[in-house]
XYZ file of C-alpha atoms in Angstrom:
375
model
C -5.162 -9.164 12.350
C -3.496 -5.994 10.937
C -4.725 -5.666 7.264
C -2.072 -3.070 6.463
C -0.473 -3.946 2.900
C 2.675 -5.756 2.897
C 4.551 -4.647 -0.123
C 7.195 -6.806 -2.007
C 10.224 -4.569 -1.724
C 10.027 -1.006 -0.315
C 12.829 1.452 0.439
C 13.791 2.554 3.842
C 14.954 5.879 5.144
C 18.368 6.132 6.828
C 17.604 9.363 8.427
C 20.632 11.118 6.729
C 19.088 11.837 3.331
C 17.533 15.269 4.298
C 20.867 16.788 5.129
C 22.209 16.242 1.509
C 18.841 17.365 0.057
C 18.986 20.451 2.046
C 22.494 21.140 1.060
C 21.362 21.000 -2.635
C 18.763 23.534 -1.964
C 21.059 25.819 0.161
C 23.626 25.842 -2.741
C 20.984 26.155 -5.530
C 22.420 22.971 -7.092
C 18.831 21.769 -8.158
C 19.779 20.260 -11.516
C 21.430 17.379 -12.950
C 25.067 16.856 -11.862
C 26.453 18.702 -8.929
C 28.432 18.264 -5.809
C 26.014 15.523 -4.475
C 26.518 13.674 -7.662
C 30.311 13.920 -7.476
C 30.352 12.684 -3.930
C 27.946 9.877 -4.559
C 30.172 8.601 -7.403
C 33.100 8.791 -5.106
C 31.157 6.737 -2.487
C 30.387 4.096 -5.161
C 34.073 4.073 -6.184
C 35.076 3.557 -2.618
C 32.635 0.684 -2.226
C 34.247 -1.074 -5.221
C 37.737 -0.371 -3.639
C 38.653 2.354 -6.011
C 39.353 -0.188 -8.670
C 36.496 1.049 -10.820
C 34.999 4.377 -11.993
C 31.197 5.176 -11.466
C 28.943 7.326 -13.369
C 25.545 8.269 -11.613
C 22.747 8.097 -14.151
C 18.926 8.823 -13.878
C 18.244 5.031 -14.223
C 19.753 1.626 -14.680
C 18.272 1.511 -17.911
C 20.046 4.647 -19.124
C 23.322 3.004 -17.811
C 22.853 -0.162 -19.956
C 22.201 2.164 -22.978
C 25.421 4.040 -22.292
C 27.349 0.861 -21.996
C 25.984 -0.306 -25.492
C 26.893 3.067 -26.983
C 30.437 2.849 -25.639
C 30.764 -0.725 -26.929
C 29.799 0.718 -30.349
C 26.625 -1.239 -30.703
C 24.782 0.068 -33.935
C 21.753 -0.755 -35.914
C 21.528 -4.305 -37.000
C 24.255 -5.437 -34.595
C 23.468 -8.411 -32.343
C 23.548 -8.438 -28.604
C 23.104 -11.517 -26.529
C 20.800 -11.093 -23.491
C 19.499 -13.254 -20.729
C 15.874 -14.066 -21.353
C 14.831 -14.550 -17.745
C 15.170 -10.795 -16.713
C 13.188 -7.476 -16.512
C 12.599 -5.806 -19.783
C 14.945 -3.059 -18.953
C 17.866 -5.322 -19.428
C 16.731 -5.750 -23.121
C 14.997 -2.496 -24.100
C 18.305 -0.586 -24.703
C 19.112 -2.975 -27.378
C 16.233 -1.831 -29.365
C 17.149 1.738 -28.511
C 20.253 1.202 -30.705
C 18.073 -0.477 -33.393
C 20.109 -3.572 -32.717
C 18.725 -7.089 -32.325
C 18.639 -9.146 -29.115
C 19.497 -12.722 -29.148
C 17.904 -14.327 -25.970
C 19.334 -17.252 -23.973
C 17.705 -19.744 -21.680
C 18.501 -19.964 -17.866
C 20.289 -22.846 -16.224
C 18.784 -24.360 -13.056
C 21.459 -23.617 -10.463
C 21.334 -19.851 -10.571
C 18.459 -19.223 -12.866
C 20.770 -17.130 -14.816
C 22.215 -17.160 -18.438
C 23.089 -20.787 -19.341
C 26.876 -21.013 -20.261
C 26.099 -24.197 -22.554
C 23.437 -22.353 -24.584
C 25.361 -19.090 -24.672
C 28.247 -20.857 -26.489
C 25.851 -22.565 -28.764
C 24.390 -19.191 -29.626
C 27.822 -17.447 -30.159
C 29.099 -20.247 -32.448
C 25.643 -20.069 -34.425
C 25.654 -16.310 -34.677
C 29.426 -16.363 -35.766
C 28.471 -19.101 -38.385
C 25.775 -16.880 -39.767
C 28.261 -14.032 -40.144
C 26.906 -12.005 -37.188
C 29.169 -12.094 -34.275
C 27.479 -10.606 -31.251
C 28.875 -7.042 -30.127
C 28.104 -7.655 -26.378
C 26.624 -10.022 -23.819
C 24.151 -8.691 -21.077
C 24.316 -11.199 -18.108
C 22.032 -10.547 -15.200
C 22.423 -11.376 -11.559
C 18.638 -12.506 -11.088
C 17.136 -11.415 -7.903
C 20.647 -10.760 -6.388
C 22.018 -14.216 -7.268
C 25.291 -13.984 -9.043
C 25.472 -15.897 -12.508
C 28.088 -18.364 -13.194
C 30.886 -16.018 -13.640
C 33.726 -18.105 -14.273
C 31.832 -20.188 -17.030
C 30.223 -17.230 -18.635
C 33.257 -15.080 -18.681
C 35.610 -17.761 -20.096
C 33.188 -18.207 -23.001
C 33.121 -14.257 -23.419
C 36.968 -14.196 -23.410
C 37.298 -17.139 -25.705
C 35.260 -15.478 -28.618
C 36.593 -11.734 -27.455
C 32.977 -10.369 -26.689
C 32.541 -7.797 -23.840
C 30.203 -8.417 -20.967
C 27.619 -5.835 -19.496
C 27.073 -7.033 -16.101
C 23.484 -6.226 -15.075
C 23.708 -5.790 -11.372
C 20.598 -3.884 -10.999
C 19.177 -6.483 -8.578
C 22.778 -7.501 -7.056
C 24.336 -4.486 -5.353
C 25.886 -6.054 -2.352
C 26.148 -9.545 -3.972
C 29.543 -11.204 -4.610
C 31.033 -13.949 -6.501
C 34.306 -15.536 -5.055
C 34.743 -12.458 -2.856
C 34.581 -9.987 -5.755
C 31.560 -7.576 -5.876
C 28.767 -7.776 -8.344
C 28.974 -4.774 -10.659
C 32.807 -4.870 -10.930
C 33.153 -8.121 -12.936
C 32.266 -7.354 -16.423
C 33.518 -4.809 -19.004
C 30.782 -2.596 -17.702
C 28.606 -3.016 -14.610
C 25.155 -1.588 -14.198
C 23.465 -0.765 -10.893
C 19.801 0.351 -10.162
C 18.747 2.578 -7.365
C 15.017 2.382 -8.109
C 12.613 2.732 -5.048
C 12.392 -1.058 -4.589
C 16.259 -1.860 -4.599
C 18.672 -2.472 -1.879
C 19.037 1.340 -1.635
C 17.400 4.078 -3.526
C 17.788 7.504 -4.890
C 14.112 7.401 -5.679
C 15.029 6.729 -9.343
C 18.571 6.363 -10.625
C 21.297 4.007 -11.519
C 25.022 3.891 -12.239
C 27.484 2.597 -14.777
C 30.666 1.008 -13.480
C 33.801 0.966 -15.513
C 37.452 0.031 -15.238
C 38.527 2.975 -17.271
C 38.737 6.833 -16.655
C 38.306 7.442 -20.270
C 35.068 5.391 -20.346
C 33.647 7.387 -17.479
C 34.595 10.598 -19.313
C 32.834 9.433 -22.488
C 29.807 8.157 -20.555
C 29.341 11.698 -18.981
C 29.794 13.215 -22.407
C 26.981 11.145 -23.791
C 24.745 11.452 -20.612
C 24.932 15.312 -20.789
C 23.675 15.764 -24.362
C 27.231 15.195 -25.961
C 28.213 18.848 -25.813
C 31.493 19.488 -27.698
C 34.173 21.680 -26.278
C 33.284 25.062 -27.435
C 32.130 28.471 -25.931
C 28.683 27.924 -27.647
C 26.532 24.794 -27.656
C 27.844 22.512 -30.518
C 26.917 18.759 -30.941
C 28.728 16.402 -33.284
C 27.123 13.224 -31.876
C 23.576 12.202 -30.469
C 23.382 12.962 -26.814
C 21.103 11.939 -23.897
C 19.761 13.581 -20.783
C 20.940 10.632 -18.550
C 22.775 12.326 -15.686
C 21.495 11.774 -12.117
C 20.087 14.882 -10.434
C 21.884 16.554 -7.531
C 18.825 15.944 -5.219
C 18.535 12.293 -5.991
C 22.253 11.831 -5.439
C 21.643 13.474 -2.086
C 19.195 10.637 -1.322
C 21.852 8.232 -2.439
C 24.568 9.585 -0.088
C 22.044 9.241 2.786
C 21.140 5.635 1.668
C 24.825 4.483 1.287
C 25.101 4.729 5.097
C 22.766 1.949 5.593
C 23.824 -0.188 2.582
C 25.473 -3.003 4.624
C 22.573 -2.902 7.230
C 20.078 -3.460 4.285
C 21.984 -6.201 2.833
C 21.960 -7.984 6.303
C 18.387 -7.494 6.709
C 17.435 -8.846 3.399
C 19.689 -11.872 4.028
C 18.006 -12.308 7.383
C 14.644 -12.447 5.437
C 16.237 -15.331 3.509
C 16.785 -17.085 6.664
C 13.328 -16.453 7.848
C 11.853 -18.037 4.586
C 14.309 -20.826 4.953
C 12.706 -21.642 8.393
C 9.178 -21.255 7.115
C 9.677 -23.751 4.221
C 11.829 -26.079 5.917
C 9.264 -28.763 6.558
C 7.031 -27.934 3.412
C 7.377 -30.534 0.778
C 7.166 -29.492 -2.913
C 8.519 -26.033 -2.514
C 11.945 -24.892 -3.507
C 13.453 -21.777 -1.924
C 15.873 -20.156 -4.293
C 19.238 -20.422 -2.488
C 22.887 -20.214 -3.232
C 24.541 -23.479 -4.455
C 27.908 -22.791 -2.821
C 29.761 -20.129 -0.799
C 31.184 -18.822 -4.148
C 27.743 -17.295 -4.775
C 26.809 -14.644 -2.128
C 23.463 -13.120 -2.841
C 22.065 -9.997 -1.281
C 18.593 -11.710 -1.535
C 17.015 -8.574 -2.973
C 14.029 -10.808 -3.551
C 13.276 -14.241 -1.942
C 11.668 -16.627 -4.492
C 10.168 -19.983 -4.490
C 9.356 -22.620 -7.042
C 5.974 -24.527 -6.402
C 5.076 -27.844 -8.217
C 2.558 -26.264 -10.607
C 1.448 -22.920 -12.134
C -2.033 -23.609 -10.697
C -0.584 -24.013 -7.100
C 1.625 -20.865 -7.631
C -1.280 -18.862 -8.590
C -3.492 -20.242 -5.519
C -0.807 -19.133 -3.044
C -0.317 -15.681 -4.768
C -4.184 -15.267 -4.461
C -4.141 -16.508 -0.751
C -1.502 -13.904 0.182
C -3.414 -11.077 -1.886
C -6.601 -11.902 -0.025
C -5.018 -10.700 3.279
C -3.316 -7.774 1.689
C 0.248 -9.313 1.095
C 1.952 -8.608 -2.284
C 3.565 -11.457 -4.093
C 4.357 -11.658 -7.840
C 5.343 -14.221 -10.330
C 8.952 -14.302 -11.470
C 9.918 -12.196 -14.549
C 8.242 -13.391 -17.675
C 11.038 -14.245 -20.071
C 11.931 -11.852 -22.733
C 11.500 -14.391 -25.590
C 7.869 -14.842 -24.672
C 7.079 -11.128 -24.377
C 5.077 -9.851 -27.409
C 7.772 -7.224 -27.863
C 10.531 -9.638 -28.212
C 8.936 -12.771 -29.384
C 10.286 -12.459 -33.100
C 13.947 -12.424 -32.009
C 16.054 -15.331 -31.859
C 16.152 -17.587 -28.751
C 18.426 -20.231 -27.624
C 17.731 -22.895 -25.036
C 14.841 -25.141 -23.694
C 12.107 -24.197 -21.441
C 13.843 -23.630 -18.134
C 13.103 -19.973 -18.124
C 9.353 -20.600 -19.032
C 9.234 -23.138 -16.281
C 10.682 -20.919 -13.774
C 8.091 -18.110 -14.827
C 5.183 -20.504 -14.467
C 6.048 -22.023 -11.133
C 7.957 -19.228 -9.380
C 6.803 -16.546 -6.850
C 8.478 -13.618 -5.429
C 7.782 -12.882 -1.716
C 7.937 -9.805 0.456
C 11.620 -9.060 1.071
C 11.913 -5.410 2.136
C 14.692 -4.329 4.321
C 12.059 -2.820 6.529
C 9.885 -5.983 6.931
C 8.823 -6.028 10.552
C 8.493 -8.967 12.853
C 4.757 -8.842 12.868
C 4.660 -8.591 9.211
C 6.678 -11.756 8.962
C 4.353 -13.585 11.263
C 1.493 -12.649 9.093
C 3.374 -14.051 6.015
C 4.302 -17.206 7.846
C 0.796 -17.737 9.053
C -0.648 -17.562 5.582
C 1.853 -19.876 4.161
C 1.702 -22.474 6.924
C -2.143 -22.570 6.796
C -1.879 -22.802 2.836
C 0.114 -25.986 2.873
C -1.817 -27.692 5.731
């Protein structure tokens, strides 16, 4: 049997990237910003049907940080954040010397629980600390309960930063993830639906917000003939070369979404007759996931770990779900609202190989290990 490593999620070349990279060298735009960056932002804006403005950044993390800055989050402010997520969702809160308030998941989408969200908001307001923002995540590409979460946010007039780092290509009730909140966040890390090698984007409804985001992302240079700075700035702009990769990747975005969704159908078939395993799936047609990663829940942590080891023994990568933020050493001192759903998901959940370039023979290897394991 072929023992070549099967990775969890790798990028895939479109074949068009080199043209844009070469253009950057030929025009000597080998820096942050530039024509490729402008064109890539225009491509993103076209994807969102020109109802939003896009700012290309050097990471999804920096895009979240910019959103917090634009929302006026400062030291000792509180920002609500989904606990079941990658640390990049929460780290920028600490960049601002603000305090994260973590919320448990709900079982349908594994995302921020609306009930606990409202409990947290009421409690924080009662303590004189109304949260400045909510960071809600579309986990593994699955949209959160948008109607319920946004109704609560609107009721208490708290803006939402929609973390769509894993959900480019997902949608809720026909509306594209990344365009639903006050700000949307995308990631183009090497393991995402499309990549710019590293990079991200901030999505906003307002041209002024785009202009301010670019201002902060390019060292907050005041209008002057000399270098003058009245505010703290950051080096967060995407490079022209990375944007060239992104332009090439945009040509296969829909293809990659389709391939990842096909991977989900593959796993659905694999697990259809296996008892005690729950494949993470949409609860209704309102939730259209890109299935960036396919994930399963097993009956126990021990069984989860046994399957992970069985896959690893034949050079197939799998990985536990994100460890919730409120259980992380960095964040364990901060307030948490909820029960143990996120913790249970972490203990019993496993991410399976889901790359857009997963070949037929690789799927056969994965299926064989899984079927033999559950025999």
